[in-house]
Short mmCIF file of C-alpha atoms in Angstrom, two decimals:
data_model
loop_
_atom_site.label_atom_id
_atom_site.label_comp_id
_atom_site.label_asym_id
_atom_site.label_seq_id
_atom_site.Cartn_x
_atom_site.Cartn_y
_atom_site.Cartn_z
CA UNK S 1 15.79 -19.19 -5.58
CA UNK S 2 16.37 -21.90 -3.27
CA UNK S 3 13.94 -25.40 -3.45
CA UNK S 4 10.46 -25.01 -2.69
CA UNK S 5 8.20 -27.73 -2.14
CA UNK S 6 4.33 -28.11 -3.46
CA UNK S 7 2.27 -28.61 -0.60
CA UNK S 8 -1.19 -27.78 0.19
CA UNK S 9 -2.63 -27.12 3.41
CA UNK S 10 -6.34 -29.18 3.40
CA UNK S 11 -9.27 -26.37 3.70
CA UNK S 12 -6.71 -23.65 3.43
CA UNK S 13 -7.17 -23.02 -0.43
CA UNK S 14 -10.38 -21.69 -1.26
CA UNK S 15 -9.29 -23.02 -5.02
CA UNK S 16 -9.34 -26.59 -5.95
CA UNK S 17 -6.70 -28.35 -7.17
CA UNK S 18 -7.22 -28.53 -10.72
CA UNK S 19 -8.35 -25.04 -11.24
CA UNK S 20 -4.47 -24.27 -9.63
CA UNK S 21 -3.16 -26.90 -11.95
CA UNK S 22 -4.86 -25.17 -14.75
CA UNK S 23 -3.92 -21.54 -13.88
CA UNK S 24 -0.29 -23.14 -13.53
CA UNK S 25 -0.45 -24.94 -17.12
CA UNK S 26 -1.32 -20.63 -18.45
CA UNK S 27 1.25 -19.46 -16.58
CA UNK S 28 4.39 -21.58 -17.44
CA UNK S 29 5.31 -20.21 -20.62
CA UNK S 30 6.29 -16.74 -19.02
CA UNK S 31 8.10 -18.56 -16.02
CA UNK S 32 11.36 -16.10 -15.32
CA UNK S 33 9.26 -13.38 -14.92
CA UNK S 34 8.41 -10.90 -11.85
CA UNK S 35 5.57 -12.30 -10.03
CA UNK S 36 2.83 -10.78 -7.97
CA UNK S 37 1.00 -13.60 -6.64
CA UNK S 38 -2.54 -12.74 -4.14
CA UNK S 39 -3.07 -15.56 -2.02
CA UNK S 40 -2.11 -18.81 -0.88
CA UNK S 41 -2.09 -20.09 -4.50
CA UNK S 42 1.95 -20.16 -3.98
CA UNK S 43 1.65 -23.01 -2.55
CA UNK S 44 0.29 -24.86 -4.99
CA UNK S 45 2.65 -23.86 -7.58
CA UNK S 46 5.32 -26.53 -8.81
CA UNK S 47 9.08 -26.81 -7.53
CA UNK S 48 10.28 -26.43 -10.96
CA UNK S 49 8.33 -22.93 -11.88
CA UNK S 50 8.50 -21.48 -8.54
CA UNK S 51 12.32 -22.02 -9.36
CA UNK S 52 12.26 -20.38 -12.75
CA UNK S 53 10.27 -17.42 -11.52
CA UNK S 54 13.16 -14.06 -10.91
CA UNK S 55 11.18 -12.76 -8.32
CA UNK S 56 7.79 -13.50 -5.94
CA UNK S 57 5.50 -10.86 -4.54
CA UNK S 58 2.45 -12.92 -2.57
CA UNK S 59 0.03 -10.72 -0.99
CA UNK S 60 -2.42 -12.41 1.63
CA UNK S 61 -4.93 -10.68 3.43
CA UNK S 62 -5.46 -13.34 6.24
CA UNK S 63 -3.14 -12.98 8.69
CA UNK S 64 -2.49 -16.73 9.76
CA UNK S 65 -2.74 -17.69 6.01
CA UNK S 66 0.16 -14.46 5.75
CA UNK S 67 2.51 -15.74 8.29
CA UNK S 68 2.17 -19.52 6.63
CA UNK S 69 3.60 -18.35 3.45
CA UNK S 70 6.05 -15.71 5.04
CA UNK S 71 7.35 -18.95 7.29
CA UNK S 72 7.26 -21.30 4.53
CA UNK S 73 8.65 -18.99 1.34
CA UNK S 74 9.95 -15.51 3.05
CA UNK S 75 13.54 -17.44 3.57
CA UNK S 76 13.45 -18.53 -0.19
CA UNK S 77 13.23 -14.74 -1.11
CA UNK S 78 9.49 -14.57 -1.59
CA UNK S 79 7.93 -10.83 -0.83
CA UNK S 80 5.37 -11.83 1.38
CA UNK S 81 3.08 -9.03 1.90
CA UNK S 82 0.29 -9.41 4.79
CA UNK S 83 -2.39 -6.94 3.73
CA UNK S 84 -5.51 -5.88 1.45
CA UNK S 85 -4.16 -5.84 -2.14
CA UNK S 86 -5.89 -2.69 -2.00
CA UNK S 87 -3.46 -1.17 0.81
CA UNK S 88 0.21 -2.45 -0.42
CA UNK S 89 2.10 -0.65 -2.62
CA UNK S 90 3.66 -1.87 -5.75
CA UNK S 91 5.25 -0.11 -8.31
CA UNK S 92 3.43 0.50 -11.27
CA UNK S 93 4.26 -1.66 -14.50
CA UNK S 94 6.82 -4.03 -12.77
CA UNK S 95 5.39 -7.28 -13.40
CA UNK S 96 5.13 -9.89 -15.58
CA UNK S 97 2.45 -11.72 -14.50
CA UNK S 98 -0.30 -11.73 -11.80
CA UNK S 99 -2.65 -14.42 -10.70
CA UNK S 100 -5.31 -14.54 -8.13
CA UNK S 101 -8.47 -15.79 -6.44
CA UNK S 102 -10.22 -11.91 -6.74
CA UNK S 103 -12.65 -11.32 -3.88
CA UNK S 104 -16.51 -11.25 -4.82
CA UNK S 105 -19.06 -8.80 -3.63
CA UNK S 106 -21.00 -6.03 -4.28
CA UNK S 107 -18.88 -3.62 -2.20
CA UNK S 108 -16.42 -1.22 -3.51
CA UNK S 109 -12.65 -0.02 -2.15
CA UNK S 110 -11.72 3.25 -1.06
CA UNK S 111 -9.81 4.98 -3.60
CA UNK S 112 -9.32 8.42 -4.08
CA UNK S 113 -6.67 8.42 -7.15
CA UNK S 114 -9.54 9.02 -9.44
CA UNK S 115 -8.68 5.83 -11.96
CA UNK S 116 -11.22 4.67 -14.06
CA UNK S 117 -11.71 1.50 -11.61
CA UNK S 118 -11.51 3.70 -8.21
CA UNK S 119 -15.44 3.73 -7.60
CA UNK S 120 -16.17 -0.43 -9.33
CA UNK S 121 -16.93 -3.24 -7.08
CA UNK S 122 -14.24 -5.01 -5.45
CA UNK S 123 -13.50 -7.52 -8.12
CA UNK S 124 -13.12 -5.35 -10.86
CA UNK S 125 -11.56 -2.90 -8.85
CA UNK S 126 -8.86 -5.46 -8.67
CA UNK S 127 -8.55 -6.11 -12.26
CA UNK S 128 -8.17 -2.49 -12.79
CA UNK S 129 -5.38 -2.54 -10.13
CA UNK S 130 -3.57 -5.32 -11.71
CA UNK S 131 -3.20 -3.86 -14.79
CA UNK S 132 -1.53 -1.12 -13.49
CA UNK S 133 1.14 -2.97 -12.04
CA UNK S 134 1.61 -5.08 -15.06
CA UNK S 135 4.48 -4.56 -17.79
CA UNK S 136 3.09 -3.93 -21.37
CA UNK S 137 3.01 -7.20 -22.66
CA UNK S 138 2.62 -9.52 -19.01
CA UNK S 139 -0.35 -11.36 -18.10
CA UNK S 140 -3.06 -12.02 -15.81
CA UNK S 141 -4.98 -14.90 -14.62
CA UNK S 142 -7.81 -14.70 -12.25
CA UNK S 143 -10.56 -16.36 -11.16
CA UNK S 144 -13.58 -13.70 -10.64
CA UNK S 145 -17.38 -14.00 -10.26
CA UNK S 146 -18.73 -13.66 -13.31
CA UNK S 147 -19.65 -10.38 -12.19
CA UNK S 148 -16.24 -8.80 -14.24
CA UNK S 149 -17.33 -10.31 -17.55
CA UNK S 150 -21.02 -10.12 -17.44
CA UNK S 151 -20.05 -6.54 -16.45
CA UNK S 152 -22.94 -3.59 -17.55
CA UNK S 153 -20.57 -0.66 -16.76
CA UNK S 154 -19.01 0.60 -20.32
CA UNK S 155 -16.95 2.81 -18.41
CA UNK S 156 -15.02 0.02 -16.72
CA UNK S 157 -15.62 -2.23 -19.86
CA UNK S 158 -14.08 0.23 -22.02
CA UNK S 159 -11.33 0.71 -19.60
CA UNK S 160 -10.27 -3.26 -19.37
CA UNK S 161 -10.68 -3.18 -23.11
CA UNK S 162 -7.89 -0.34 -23.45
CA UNK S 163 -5.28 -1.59 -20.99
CA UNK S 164 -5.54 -5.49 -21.83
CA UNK S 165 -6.31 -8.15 -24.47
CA UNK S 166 -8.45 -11.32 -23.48
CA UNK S 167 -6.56 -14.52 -24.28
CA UNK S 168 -9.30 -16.59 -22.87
CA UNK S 169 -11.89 -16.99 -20.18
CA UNK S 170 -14.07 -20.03 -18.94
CA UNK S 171 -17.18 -19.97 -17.20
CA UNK S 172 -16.74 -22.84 -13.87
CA UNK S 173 -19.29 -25.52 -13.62
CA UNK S 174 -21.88 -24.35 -11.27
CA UNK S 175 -20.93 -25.02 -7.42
CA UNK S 176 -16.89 -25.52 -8.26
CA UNK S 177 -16.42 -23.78 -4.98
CA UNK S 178 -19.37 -24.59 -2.89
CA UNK S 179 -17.07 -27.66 -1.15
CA UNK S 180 -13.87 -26.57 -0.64
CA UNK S 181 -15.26 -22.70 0.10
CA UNK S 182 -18.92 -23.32 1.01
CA UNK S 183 -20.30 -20.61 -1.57
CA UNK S 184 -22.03 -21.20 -4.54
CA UNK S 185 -21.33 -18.28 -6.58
CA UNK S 186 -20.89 -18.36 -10.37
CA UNK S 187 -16.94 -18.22 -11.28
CA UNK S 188 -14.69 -17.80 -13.96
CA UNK S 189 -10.73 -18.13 -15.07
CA UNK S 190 -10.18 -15.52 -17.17
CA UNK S 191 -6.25 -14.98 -18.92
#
């Protein structure tokens, strides 16, 4: 993969700094690996391990946030997708490692392939997703409202539980995106 240089674009992450730095210090040791990256977290991610990494999927649902990373990484080989995570398809166990800033709500996706996570909110209807696409053995690092941990559903507890093995999570200090996203909900990293 040709050089690619760490930049950041001001207000466009909705992730400080060193949460990206810390996400990055997780994910180095599997560097080489297929990549599905969702959001503008790519940018953030050092010349050296963006180098290392076989092959980059990014998936951003923001259009002009889309056509940034398509402009900046597409000619470097980067898949950039522009889309809901929820509406592109990727193969199922075909990557390594997949990191993300999971949307937060109460609101669910429509999914009619009858998976354990097809009915859960959106956030852990991502998780779900992810670890489909995963190889046995990959990893995941997300930051999700604390929603997906503090989670009351055994169903989807039970289902995480069978697909994946926590590493470790970490409840964010209170209001670690209220400046750079303007939202104070509760957050955590969770490998």
């Amino acid at each position: 993969m040709k050089h690619i240089a760490r930049k950041r674009f001001g207000q466009h992450f909705l992730t400080d700094g060193g949460i990206i730095d810390a996400i990055v210090d997780a994910i180095a040791p599997v560097a080489g690996q297929p990549m599905a990256e969702i959001g503008p977290g790519l940018a953030a991610l050092p010349q050296p391990l963006v180098e290392r990494l076989g092959h980059l999927t990014a998936i951003e649902l923001d259009r002009v946030s889309g056509r940034i990373l398509r402009s900046l990484y597409g000619a470097c080989g980067v898949d950039v997708r522009i889309g809901g995570f929820e509406a592109t398809t990727l193969a199922e166990g075909t990557y390594d490692l997949i990191l993300s800033n999971v949307p937060f709500g109460r609101y669910g996706v429509l999914d009619n392939r009858n998976r354990p996570y097809s009915r859960a909110s959106i956030h852990n209807w991502f998780v779900g997703r992810a670890l489909d696409v995963l190889r046995p053995g990959g990893l995941v690092c997300f930051i999700t409202s604390t929603y997906f941990l503090d989670e009351s559903d055994a169903g989807m507890r039970a289902h995480v539980a069978s697909e994946a093995d926590l590493i470790t999570a970490f409840r964010l200090p209170s209001g670690t995106f209220e400046r750079i996203a303007s939202t104070s909900v509760q957050a955590d990293l969770v490998v």
